[in-house]
């Protein structure tokens, strides 16, 4: 039997391959304009088949968030991989094994202690491990503070005893709280300039820093061009989501990911429509809660992806979602009988995709043309 939207078991994850391709093409154009390389973060995608669909040349550098991703993408031919989560001693044996399997795996640190551990491990294994040092440019999370230039130099020297300083990297996490092109441009410039400043600290100390890596999806889309940056990392741009739409780097119609669900309850008096997608299918992420427009747990579309502008998933339980007319909108709840198929656009594509085993892939005609499994686990 041919798989169609009508006979897919719900809830399930849908991926519009043409929208995803368009999102990648747009990013390629931006990187070409900036004269900088792209190292896409595949923590959102997490699919070998999807990566091969997007990147025909496996020489494409990539970023991952788990060593399992590194292993699976490495097996399919992607070799230039950055594991962009701060390293711990317990993971170094697996790093060594992956590198011995031919994967040019780079790792990340943000502490003096791990520099010593990695240096000693490199000596013991006769394998200098290429390592990035993380820079915190906006007080968002991990990394050496912009004021820690002397500490950065010390860590780089300790690392270079037997390992290899591959470069420094930063992530402008605060950009997720912005919503104007000018603010994003300022954040992107700040991210780039602070990272370059830290690289200069290394150069001035006589330490080579061949790679300067920055990036987030919001700042990657900013209209800037700064010399000296060697690569940009971004990930959720492949799918986009409601958070990114709220920031202003995409429109809702650019969102390639959605959850197919079925109406299983209609309560006109209460103003509620029940669906079979709860937080187990949509995730519990409310990332738009702090934005100008709260999308609650997702925006509602019909089966073919046409947006119902005034319907949102207001609440979720484990296996139930509750749709209402958006608070403040004086409109009648539409009649959607039990069995009606709907799609829900996600707040946070990474979190929603993580709830599912794989993607039911659609073309621009809404035909189901493929199934791509996702990499699960760590």
PDB file of C-alpha atoms in Angstrom, residues 310 324-334:
ATOM      1  CA  UNK A 310      -6.072  31.910  15.130  1.00  0.00           C
ATOM      2  CA  UNK A 324      -8.208  26.693  21.316  1.00  0.00           C
ATOM      3  CA  UNK A 325      -8.785  29.991  19.556  1.00  0.00           C
ATOM      4  CA  UNK A 326      -5.818  32.188  20.439  1.00  0.00           C
ATOM      5  CA  UNK A 327      -6.492  34.154  23.669  1.00  0.00           C
ATOM      6  CA  UNK A 328      -7.680  37.667  22.874  1.00  0.00           C
ATOM      7  CA  UNK A 329      -9.094  36.738  19.464  1.00  0.00           C
ATOM      8  CA  UNK A 330     -12.877  37.030  19.197  1.00  0.00           C
ATOM      9  CA  UNK A 331     -13.590  34.213  16.786  1.00  0.00           C
ATOM     10  CA  UNK A 332     -15.704  31.096  16.950  1.00  0.00           C
ATOM     11  CA  UNK A 333     -14.002  27.732  17.319  1.00  0.00           C
ATOM     12  CA  UNK A 334     -14.144  26.052  13.892  1.00  0.00           C
TER      13      UNK A 334
END
